[in-house]
mmCIF file of C-alpha atoms in Angstrom:
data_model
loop_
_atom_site.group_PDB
_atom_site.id
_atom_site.type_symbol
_atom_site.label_atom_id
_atom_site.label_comp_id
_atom_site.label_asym_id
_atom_site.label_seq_id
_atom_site.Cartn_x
_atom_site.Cartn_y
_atom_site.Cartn_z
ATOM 1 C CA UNK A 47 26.166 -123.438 -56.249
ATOM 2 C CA UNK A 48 23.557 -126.150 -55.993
ATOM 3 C CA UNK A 49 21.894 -126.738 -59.986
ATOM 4 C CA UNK A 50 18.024 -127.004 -60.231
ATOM 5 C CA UNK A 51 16.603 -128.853 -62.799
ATOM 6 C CA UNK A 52 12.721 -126.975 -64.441
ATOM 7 C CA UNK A 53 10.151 -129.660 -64.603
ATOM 8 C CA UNK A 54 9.173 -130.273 -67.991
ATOM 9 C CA UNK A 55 4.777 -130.698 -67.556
ATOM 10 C CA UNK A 56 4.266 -131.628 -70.852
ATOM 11 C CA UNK A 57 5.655 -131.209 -74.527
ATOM 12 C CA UNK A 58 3.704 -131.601 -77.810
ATOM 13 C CA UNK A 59 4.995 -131.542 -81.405
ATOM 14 C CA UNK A 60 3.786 -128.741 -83.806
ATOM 15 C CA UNK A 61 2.174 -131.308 -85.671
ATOM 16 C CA UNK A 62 0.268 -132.744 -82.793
ATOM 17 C CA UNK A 63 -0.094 -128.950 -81.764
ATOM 18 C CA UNK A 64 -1.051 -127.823 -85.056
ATOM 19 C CA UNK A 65 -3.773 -131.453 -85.315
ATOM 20 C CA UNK A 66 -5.258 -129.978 -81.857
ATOM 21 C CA UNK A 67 -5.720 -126.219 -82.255
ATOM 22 C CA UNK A 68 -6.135 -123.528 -79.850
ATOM 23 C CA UNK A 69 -7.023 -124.217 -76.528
ATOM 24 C CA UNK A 70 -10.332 -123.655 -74.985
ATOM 25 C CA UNK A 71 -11.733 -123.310 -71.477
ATOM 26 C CA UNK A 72 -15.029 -122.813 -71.106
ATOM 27 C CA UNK A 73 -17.003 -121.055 -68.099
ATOM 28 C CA UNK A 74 -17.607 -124.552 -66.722
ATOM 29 C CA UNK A 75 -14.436 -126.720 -67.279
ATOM 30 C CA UNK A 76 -13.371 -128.459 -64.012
ATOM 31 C CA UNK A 77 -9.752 -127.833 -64.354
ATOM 32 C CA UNK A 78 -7.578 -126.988 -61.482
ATOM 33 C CA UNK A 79 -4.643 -124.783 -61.220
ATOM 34 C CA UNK A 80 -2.327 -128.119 -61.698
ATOM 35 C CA UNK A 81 -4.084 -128.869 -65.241
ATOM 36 C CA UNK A 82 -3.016 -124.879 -65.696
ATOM 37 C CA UNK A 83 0.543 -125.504 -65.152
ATOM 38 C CA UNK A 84 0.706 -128.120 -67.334
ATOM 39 C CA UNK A 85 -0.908 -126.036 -70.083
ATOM 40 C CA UNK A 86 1.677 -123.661 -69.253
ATOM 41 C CA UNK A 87 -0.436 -121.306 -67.193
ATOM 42 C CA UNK A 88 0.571 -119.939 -63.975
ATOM 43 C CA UNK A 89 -1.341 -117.525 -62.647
ATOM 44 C CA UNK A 90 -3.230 -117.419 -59.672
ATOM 45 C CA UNK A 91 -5.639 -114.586 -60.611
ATOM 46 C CA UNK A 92 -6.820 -112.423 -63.604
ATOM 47 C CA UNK A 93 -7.581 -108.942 -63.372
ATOM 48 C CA UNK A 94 -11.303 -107.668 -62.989
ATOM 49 C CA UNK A 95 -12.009 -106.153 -65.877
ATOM 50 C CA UNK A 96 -9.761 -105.548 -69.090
ATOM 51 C CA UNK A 97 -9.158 -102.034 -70.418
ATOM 52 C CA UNK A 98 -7.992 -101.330 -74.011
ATOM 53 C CA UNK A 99 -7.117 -98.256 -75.653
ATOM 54 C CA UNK A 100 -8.703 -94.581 -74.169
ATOM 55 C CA UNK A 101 -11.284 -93.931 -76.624
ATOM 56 C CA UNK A 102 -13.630 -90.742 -77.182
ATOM 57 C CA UNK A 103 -17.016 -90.641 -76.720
ATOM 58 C CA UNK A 104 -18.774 -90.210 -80.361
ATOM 59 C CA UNK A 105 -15.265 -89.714 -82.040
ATOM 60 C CA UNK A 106 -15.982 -87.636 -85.122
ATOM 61 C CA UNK A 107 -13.852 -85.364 -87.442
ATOM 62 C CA UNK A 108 -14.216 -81.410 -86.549
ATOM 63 C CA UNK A 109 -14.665 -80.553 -90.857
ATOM 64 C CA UNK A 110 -17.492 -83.236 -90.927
ATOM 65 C CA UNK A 111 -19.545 -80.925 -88.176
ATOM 66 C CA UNK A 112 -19.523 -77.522 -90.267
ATOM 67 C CA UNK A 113 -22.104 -75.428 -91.784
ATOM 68 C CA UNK A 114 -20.855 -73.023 -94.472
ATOM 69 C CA UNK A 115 -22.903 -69.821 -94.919
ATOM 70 C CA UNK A 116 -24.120 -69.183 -98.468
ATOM 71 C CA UNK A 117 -22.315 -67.221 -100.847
ATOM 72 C CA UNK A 118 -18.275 -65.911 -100.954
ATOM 73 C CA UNK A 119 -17.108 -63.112 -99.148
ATOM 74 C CA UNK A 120 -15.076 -60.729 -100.949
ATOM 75 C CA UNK A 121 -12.151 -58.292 -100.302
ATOM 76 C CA UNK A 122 -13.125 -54.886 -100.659
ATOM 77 C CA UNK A 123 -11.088 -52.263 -102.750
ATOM 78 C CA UNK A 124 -10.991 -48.724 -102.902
ATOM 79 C CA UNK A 125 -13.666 -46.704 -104.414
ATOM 80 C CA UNK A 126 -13.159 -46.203 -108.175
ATOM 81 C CA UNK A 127 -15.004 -42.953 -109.163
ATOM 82 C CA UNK A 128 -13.689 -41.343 -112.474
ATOM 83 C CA UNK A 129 -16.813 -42.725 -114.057
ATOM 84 C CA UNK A 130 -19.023 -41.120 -111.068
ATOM 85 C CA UNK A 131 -17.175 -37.515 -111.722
ATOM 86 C CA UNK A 132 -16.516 -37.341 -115.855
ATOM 87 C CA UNK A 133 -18.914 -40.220 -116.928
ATOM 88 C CA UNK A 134 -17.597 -42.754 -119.479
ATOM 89 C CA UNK A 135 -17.405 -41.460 -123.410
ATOM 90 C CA UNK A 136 -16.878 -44.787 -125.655
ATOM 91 C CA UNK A 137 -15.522 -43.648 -128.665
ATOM 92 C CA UNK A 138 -12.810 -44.877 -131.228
ATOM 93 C CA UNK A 139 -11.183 -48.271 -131.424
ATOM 94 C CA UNK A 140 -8.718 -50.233 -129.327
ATOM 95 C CA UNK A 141 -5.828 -50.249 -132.407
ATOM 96 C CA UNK A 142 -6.421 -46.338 -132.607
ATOM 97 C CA UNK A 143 -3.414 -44.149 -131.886
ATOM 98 C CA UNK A 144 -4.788 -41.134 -130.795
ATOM 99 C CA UNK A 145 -8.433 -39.711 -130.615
ATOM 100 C CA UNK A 146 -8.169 -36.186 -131.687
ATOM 101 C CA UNK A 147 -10.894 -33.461 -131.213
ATOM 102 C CA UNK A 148 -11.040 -30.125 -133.425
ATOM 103 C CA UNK A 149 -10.963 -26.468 -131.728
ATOM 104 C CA UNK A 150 -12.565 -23.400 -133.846
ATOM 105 C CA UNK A 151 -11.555 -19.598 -132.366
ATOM 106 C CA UNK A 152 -13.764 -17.103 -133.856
ATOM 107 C CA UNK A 153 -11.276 -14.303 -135.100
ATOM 108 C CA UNK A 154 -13.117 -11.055 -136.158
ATOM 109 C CA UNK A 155 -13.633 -7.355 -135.363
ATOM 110 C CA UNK A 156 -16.366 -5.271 -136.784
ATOM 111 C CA UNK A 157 -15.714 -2.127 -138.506
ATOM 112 C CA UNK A 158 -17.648 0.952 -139.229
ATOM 113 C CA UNK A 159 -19.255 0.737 -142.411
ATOM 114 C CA UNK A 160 -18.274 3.173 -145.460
ATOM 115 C CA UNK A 161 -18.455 2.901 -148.785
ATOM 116 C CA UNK A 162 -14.932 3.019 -149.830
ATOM 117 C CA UNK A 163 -13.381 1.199 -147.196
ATOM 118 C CA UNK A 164 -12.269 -2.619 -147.354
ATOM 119 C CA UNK A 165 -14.500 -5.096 -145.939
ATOM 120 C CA UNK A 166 -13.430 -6.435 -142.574
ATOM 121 C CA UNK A 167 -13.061 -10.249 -142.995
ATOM 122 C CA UNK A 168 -13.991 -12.574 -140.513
ATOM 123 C CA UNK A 169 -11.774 -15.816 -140.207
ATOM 124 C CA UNK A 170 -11.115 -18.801 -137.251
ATOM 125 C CA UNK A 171 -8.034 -19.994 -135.875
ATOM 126 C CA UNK A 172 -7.979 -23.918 -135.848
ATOM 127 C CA UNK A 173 -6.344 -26.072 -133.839
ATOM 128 C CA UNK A 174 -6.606 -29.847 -133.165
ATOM 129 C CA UNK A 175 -6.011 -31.242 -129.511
ATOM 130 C CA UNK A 176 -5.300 -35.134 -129.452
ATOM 131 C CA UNK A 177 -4.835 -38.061 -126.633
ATOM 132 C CA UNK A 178 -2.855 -40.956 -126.788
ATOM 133 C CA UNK A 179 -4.120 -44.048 -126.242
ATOM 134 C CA UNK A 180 -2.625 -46.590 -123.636
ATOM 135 C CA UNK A 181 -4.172 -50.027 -123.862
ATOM 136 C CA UNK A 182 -4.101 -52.659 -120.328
ATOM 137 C CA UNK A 183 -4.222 -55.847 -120.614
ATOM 138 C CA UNK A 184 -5.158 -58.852 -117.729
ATOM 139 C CA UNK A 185 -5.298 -62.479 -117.734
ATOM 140 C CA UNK A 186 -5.821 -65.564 -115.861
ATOM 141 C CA UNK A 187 -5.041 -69.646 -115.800
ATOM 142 C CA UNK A 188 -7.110 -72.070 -114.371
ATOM 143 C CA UNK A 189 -5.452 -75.515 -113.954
ATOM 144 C CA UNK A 190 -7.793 -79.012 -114.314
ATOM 145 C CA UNK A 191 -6.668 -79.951 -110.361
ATOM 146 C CA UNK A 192 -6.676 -76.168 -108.867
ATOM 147 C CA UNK A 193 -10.364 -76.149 -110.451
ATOM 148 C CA UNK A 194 -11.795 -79.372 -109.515
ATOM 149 C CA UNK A 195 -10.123 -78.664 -105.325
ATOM 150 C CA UNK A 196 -11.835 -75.186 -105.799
ATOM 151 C CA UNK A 197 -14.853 -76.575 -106.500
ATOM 152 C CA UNK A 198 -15.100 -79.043 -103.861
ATOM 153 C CA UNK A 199 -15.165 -76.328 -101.266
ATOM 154 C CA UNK A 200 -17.351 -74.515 -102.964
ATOM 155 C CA UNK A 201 -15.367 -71.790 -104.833
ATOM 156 C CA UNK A 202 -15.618 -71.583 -108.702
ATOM 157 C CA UNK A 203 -12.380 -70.510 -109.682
ATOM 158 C CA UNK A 204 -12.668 -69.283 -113.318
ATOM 159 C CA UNK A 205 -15.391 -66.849 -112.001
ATOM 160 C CA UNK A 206 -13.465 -65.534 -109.287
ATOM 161 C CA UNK A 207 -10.069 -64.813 -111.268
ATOM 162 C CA UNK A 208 -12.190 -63.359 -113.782
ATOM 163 C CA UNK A 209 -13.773 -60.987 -111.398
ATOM 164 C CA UNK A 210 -10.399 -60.003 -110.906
ATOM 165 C CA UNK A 211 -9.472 -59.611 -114.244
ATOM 166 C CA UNK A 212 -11.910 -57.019 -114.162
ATOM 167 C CA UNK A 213 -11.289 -55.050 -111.222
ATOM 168 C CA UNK A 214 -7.592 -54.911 -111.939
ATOM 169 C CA UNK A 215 -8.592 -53.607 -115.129
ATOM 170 C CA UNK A 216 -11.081 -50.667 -113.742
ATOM 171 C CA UNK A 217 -8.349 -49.862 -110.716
ATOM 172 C CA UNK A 218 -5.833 -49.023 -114.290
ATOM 173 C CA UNK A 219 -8.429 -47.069 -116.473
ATOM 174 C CA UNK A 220 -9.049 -45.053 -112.882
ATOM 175 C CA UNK A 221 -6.075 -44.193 -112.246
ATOM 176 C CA UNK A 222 -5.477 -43.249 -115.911
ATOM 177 C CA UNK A 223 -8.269 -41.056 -115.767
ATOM 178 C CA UNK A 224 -7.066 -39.334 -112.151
ATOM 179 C CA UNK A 225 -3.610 -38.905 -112.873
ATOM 180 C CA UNK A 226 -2.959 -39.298 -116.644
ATOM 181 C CA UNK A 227 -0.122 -41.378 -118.053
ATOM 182 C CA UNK A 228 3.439 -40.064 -118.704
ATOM 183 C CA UNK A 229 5.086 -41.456 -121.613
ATOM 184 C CA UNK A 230 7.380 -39.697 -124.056
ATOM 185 C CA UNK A 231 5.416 -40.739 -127.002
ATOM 186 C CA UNK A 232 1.731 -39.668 -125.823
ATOM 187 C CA UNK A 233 0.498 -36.822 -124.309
ATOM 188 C CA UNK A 234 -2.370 -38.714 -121.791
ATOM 189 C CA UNK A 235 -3.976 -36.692 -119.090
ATOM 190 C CA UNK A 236 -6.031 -37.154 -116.056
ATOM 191 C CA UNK A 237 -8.574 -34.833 -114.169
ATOM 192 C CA UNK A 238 -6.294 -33.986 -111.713
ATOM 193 C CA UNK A 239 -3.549 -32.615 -114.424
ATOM 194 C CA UNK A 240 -5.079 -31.483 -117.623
ATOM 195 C CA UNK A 241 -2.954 -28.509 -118.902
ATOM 196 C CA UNK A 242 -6.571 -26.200 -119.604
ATOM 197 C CA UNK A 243 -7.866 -26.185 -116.418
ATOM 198 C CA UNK A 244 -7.293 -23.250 -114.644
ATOM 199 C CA UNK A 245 -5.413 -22.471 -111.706
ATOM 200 C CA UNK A 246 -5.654 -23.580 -108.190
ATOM 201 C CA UNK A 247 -7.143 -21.048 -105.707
ATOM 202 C CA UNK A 248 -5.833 -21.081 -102.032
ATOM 203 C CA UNK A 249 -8.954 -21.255 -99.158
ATOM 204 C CA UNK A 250 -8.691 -18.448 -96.995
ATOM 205 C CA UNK A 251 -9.050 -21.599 -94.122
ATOM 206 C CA UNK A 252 -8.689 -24.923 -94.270
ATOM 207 C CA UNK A 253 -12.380 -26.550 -94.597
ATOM 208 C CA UNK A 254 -12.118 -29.351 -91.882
ATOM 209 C CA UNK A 255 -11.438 -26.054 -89.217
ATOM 210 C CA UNK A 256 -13.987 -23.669 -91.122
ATOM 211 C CA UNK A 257 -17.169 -22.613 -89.408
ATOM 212 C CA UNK A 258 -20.269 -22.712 -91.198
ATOM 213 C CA UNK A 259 -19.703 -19.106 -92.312
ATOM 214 C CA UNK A 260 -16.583 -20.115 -93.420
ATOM 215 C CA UNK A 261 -17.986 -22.533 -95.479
ATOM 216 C CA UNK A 262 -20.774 -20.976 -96.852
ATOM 217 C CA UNK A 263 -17.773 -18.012 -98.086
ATOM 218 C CA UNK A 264 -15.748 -20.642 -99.700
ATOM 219 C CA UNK A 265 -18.528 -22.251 -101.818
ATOM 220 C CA UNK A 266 -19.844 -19.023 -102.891
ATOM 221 C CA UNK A 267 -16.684 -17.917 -103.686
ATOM 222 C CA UNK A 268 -16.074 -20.890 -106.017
ATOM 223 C CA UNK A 269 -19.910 -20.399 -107.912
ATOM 224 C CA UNK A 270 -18.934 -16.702 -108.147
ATOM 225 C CA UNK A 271 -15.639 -18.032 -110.067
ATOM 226 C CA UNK A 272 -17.871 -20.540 -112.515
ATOM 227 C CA UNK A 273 -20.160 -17.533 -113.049
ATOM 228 C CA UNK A 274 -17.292 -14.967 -113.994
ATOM 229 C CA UNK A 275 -15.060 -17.411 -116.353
ATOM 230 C CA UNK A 276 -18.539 -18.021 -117.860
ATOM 231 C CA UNK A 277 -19.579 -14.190 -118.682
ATOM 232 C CA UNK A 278 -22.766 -14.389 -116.624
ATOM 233 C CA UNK A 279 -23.779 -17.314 -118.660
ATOM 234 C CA UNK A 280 -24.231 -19.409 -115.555
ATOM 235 C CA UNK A 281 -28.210 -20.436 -114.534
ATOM 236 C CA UNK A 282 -29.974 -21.665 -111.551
ATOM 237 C CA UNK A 283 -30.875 -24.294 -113.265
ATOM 238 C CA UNK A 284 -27.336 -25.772 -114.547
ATOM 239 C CA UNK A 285 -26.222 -29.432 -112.593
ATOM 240 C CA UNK A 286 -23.558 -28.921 -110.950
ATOM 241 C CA UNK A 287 -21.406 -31.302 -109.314
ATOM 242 C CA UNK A 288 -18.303 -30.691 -105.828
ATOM 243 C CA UNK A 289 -16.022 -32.937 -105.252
ATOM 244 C CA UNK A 290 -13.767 -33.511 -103.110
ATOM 245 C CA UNK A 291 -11.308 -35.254 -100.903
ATOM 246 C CA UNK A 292 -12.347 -38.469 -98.734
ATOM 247 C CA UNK A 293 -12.725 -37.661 -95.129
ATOM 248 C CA UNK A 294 -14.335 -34.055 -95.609
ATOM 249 C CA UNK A 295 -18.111 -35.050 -95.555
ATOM 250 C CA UNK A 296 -17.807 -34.120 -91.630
ATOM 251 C CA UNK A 297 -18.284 -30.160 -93.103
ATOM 252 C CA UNK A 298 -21.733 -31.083 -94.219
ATOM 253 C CA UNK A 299 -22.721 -31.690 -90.178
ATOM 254 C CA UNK A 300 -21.134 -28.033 -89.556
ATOM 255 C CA UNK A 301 -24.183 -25.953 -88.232
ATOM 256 C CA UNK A 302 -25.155 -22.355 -87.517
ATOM 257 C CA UNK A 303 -25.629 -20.926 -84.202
ATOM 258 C CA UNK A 304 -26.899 -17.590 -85.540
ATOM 259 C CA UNK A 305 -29.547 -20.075 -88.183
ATOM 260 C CA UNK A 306 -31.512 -21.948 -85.624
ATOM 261 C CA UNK A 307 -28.959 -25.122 -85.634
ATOM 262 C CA UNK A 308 -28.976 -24.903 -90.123
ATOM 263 C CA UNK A 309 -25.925 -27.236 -91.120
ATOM 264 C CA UNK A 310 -24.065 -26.459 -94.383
ATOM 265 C CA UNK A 311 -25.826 -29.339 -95.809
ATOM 266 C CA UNK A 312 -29.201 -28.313 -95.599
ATOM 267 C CA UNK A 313 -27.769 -24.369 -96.331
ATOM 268 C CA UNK A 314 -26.331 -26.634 -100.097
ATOM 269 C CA UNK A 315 -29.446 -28.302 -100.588
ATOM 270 C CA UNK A 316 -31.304 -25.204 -100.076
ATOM 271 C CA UNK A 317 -29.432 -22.558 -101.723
ATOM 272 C CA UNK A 318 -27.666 -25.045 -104.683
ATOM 273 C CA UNK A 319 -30.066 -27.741 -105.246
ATOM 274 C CA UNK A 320 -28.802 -29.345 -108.131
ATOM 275 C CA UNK A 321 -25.480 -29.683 -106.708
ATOM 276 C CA UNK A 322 -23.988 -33.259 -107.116
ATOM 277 C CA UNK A 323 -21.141 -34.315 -103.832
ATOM 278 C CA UNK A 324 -18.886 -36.743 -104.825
ATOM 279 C CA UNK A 325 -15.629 -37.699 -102.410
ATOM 280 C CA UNK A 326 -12.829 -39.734 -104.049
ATOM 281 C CA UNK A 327 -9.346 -40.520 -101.943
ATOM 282 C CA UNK A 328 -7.462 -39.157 -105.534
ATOM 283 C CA UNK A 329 -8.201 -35.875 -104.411
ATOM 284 C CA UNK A 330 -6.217 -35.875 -101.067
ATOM 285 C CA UNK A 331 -2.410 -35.074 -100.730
ATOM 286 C CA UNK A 332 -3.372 -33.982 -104.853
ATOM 287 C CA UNK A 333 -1.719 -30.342 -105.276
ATOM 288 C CA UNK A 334 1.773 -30.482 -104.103
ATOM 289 C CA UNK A 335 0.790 -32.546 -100.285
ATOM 290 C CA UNK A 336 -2.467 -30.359 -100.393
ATOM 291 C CA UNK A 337 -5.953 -31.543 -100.656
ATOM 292 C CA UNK A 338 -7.881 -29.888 -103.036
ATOM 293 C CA UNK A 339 -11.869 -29.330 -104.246
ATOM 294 C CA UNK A 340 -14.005 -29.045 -107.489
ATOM 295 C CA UNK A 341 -16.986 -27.617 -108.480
ATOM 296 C CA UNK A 342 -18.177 -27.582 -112.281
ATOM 297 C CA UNK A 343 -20.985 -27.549 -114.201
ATOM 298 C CA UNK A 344 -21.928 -31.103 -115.511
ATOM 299 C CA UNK A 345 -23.189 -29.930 -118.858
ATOM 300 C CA UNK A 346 -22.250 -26.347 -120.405
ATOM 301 C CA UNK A 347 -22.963 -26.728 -123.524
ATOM 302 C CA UNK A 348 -25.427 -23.837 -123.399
ATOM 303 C CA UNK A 349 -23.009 -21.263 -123.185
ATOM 304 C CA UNK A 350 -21.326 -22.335 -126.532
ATOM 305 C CA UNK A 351 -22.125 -22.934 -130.034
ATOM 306 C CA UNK A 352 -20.383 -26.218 -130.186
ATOM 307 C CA UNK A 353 -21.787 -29.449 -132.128
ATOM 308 C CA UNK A 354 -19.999 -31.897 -129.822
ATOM 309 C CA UNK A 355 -21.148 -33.308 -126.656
ATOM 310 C CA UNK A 356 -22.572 -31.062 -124.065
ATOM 311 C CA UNK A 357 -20.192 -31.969 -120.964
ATOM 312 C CA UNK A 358 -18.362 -30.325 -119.615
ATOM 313 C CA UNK A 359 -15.190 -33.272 -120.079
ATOM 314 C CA UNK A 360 -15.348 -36.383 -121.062
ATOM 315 C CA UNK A 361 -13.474 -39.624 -120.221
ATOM 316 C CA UNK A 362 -12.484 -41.467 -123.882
ATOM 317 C CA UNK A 363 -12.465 -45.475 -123.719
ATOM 318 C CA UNK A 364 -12.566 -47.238 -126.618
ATOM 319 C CA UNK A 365 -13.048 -50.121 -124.911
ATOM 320 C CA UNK A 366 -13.341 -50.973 -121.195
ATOM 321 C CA UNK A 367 -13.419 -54.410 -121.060
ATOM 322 C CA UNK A 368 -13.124 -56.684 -124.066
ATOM 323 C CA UNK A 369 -11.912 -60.649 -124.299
ATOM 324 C CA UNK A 370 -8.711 -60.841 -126.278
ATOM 325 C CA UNK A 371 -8.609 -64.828 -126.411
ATOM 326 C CA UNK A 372 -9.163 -67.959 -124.772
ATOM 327 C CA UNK A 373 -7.991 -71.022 -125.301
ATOM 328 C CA UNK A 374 -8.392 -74.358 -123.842
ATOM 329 C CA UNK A 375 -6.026 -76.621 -122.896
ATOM 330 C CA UNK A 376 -4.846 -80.300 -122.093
ATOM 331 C CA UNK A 377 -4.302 -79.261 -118.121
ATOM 332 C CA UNK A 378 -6.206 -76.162 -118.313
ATOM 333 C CA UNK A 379 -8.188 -72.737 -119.257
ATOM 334 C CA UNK A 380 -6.300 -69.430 -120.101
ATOM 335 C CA UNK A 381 -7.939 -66.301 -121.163
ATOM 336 C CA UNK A 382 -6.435 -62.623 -121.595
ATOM 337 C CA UNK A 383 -8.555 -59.547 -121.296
ATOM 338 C CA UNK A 384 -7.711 -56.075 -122.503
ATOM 339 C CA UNK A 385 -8.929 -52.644 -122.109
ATOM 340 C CA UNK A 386 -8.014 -49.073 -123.748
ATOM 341 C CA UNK A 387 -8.478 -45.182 -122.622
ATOM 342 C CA UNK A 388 -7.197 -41.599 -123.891
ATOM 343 C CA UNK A 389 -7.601 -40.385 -120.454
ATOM 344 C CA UNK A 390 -9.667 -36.975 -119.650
ATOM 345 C CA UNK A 391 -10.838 -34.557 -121.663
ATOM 346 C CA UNK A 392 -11.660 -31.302 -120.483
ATOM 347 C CA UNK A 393 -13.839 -29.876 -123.204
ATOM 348 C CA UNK A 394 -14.989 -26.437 -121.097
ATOM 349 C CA UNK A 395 -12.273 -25.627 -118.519
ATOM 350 C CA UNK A 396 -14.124 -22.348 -118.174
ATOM 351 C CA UNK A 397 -17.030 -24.370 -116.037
ATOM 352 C CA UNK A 398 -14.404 -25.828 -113.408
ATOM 353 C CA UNK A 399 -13.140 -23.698 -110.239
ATOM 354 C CA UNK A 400 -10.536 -25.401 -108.385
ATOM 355 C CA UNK A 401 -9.463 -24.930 -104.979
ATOM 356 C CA UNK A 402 -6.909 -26.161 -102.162
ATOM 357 C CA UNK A 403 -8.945 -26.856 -99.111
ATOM 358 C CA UNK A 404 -5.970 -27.700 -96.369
ATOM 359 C CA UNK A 405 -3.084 -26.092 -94.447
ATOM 360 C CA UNK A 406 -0.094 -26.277 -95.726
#
């Protein structure tokens, strides 16, 4: 195999390189393609136009072109009404025990008068009914980092954990005051469950199926129920209020053919207008799978001599929302929140008719 030798064109030292610098060609040098060579150069043509990396027109990042509506959406819970149906009664203290409520029975029967006979004494039977109290508590921690993130995008963290704190309080008192609270060692009780109301009633049809005379039967039949447990003692003019189960307010758009089109709501508002409708979901599935209805009189404390509050029942919270502490801290905020109820009251269980309103 024949050897070839490379032509050496030139050779400088890095000094003399170093002395010189880059080399540069300008637009009008008179150099050949021989000079090129030398320089180490061998091309014979360049391309027309250099290209570098694929770029984007305008390049911007997406989170930099965003408008944020004003204001935070929030998740929606279900309805808490206990305060809607039995009002709120604050009374007693959060370290009470029990709140306790005294009960006079008249015991007495007249005689007929003579002059030798003993004199018939009257006396009262006494009794004292009392609710435990249960007491909830909620808190919430708020780190220096988690706040100051939160806050740049616009959420205030403290404010939003303490909204919390306060809805997960309400959803406990509610369901307190619906249901009661079984513990050996108090004797709570809710709306649904308080041992003096009286007994459920079966409808003679279940109300989402009932016709409008159907309706109109069962409602009657559950005023003519106040007005007998209450010895005729019931007026036109007492506030009364029906509740019952979520989903039923359909009944109200039930009309009568034989009425010129009349729908059991305007038939309610004309025949019972001081009637109050309240629907809460506690009263579905409540006796036993079945859902059931209410209707009592707000305020019966015309047809008794009692000196304590008019309603009808009460709900007792000594305190529905009170701080317990807060303390501040090296990487942080923590506060604690409590709240305390004795449940329902039902003061007049003679004003409440009760009913199951579905097929079983």
């Amino acid at each position: 195999m024949a050897k070839t030798q490379s032509k050496v064109h030139m050779h400088m030292s890095g000094r003399l390189a170093l002395s010189r610098g880059a080399v540069k060609l300008g637009s009008d040098a008179k150099i050949g393609f021989e000079d090129l060579e030398n320089l180490g150069v061998g091309l014979r043509a360049m391309d027309s136009a250099l290209t570098g990396p694929a770029v984007t027109n305008g390049a911007m990042l997406s989170h930099m072109l965003q408008t944020w509506l004003p204001g935070t959406l929030r998740v929606v819970t279900q309805v808490r009404n206990i305060d809607e149906i039995a009002g709120i009664t604050t009374v007693g203290r959060w370290e009470d025990e029990l709140i306790s409520l005294r009960v006079a029975e008249p015991a007495a029967k007249a005689e007929l008068y003579g002059d030798t006979t003993n004199i018939p004494l009257a006396d009262y039977r006494q009794s004292i009914e009392s609710r435990g109290i249960v007491r909830f508590e909620q808190g919430f921690q708020v780190g220096k980092l988690e706040d100051a993130r939160q806050a740049a995008i616009g959420y205030q963290a403290a404010d939003e954990k303490r909204r919390a704190v306060t809805e997960s309080l309400d959803i406990s008192r509610n369901q307190v005051g619906f249901y009661g609270f079984n513990q050996p060692d108090t004797n709570v009780y809710g709306l649904l469950n308080d041992p003096s109301l009286p007994a459920f009633v079966s409808a003679t049809t279940p109300w989402l199926a009932a016709t409008f005379d159907q309706l109109v039967a069962e409602l009657t039949g559950m005023y003519n129920q106040l007005e007998t447990q209450m010895g005729g003692e019931l007026k036109d003019s007492a506030k009364l209020v029906l509740v019952l189960p979520t989903g039923y307010r359909s009944i109200f758009s039930v009309y009568s053919p034989a009425a010129s089109g009349m729908t059991f709501r305007q038939w309610l508002n004309e025949n019972f207008p001081n009637v109050r409708v309240v629907t809460t979901a506690e009263f579905k599935d409540a006796n036993g799978g079945l859902d059931v209805a209410y209707l009592f009189v707000e305020n019966a404390a015309d047809q008794d001599e009692s000196d304590i509050t008019g309603a009808s029942l009460i709900q007792a919270v000594p305190v529905r929302y009170q701080v317990l502490g807060s303390e501040n801290r090296i990487k942080g905020y923590i506060e604690d929140a409590i709240n305390a109820t004795a449940g329902i009251f039902v003061l007049r269980p003679w004003a409440f008719a009760r009913k199951t309103i579905s097929a079983s």
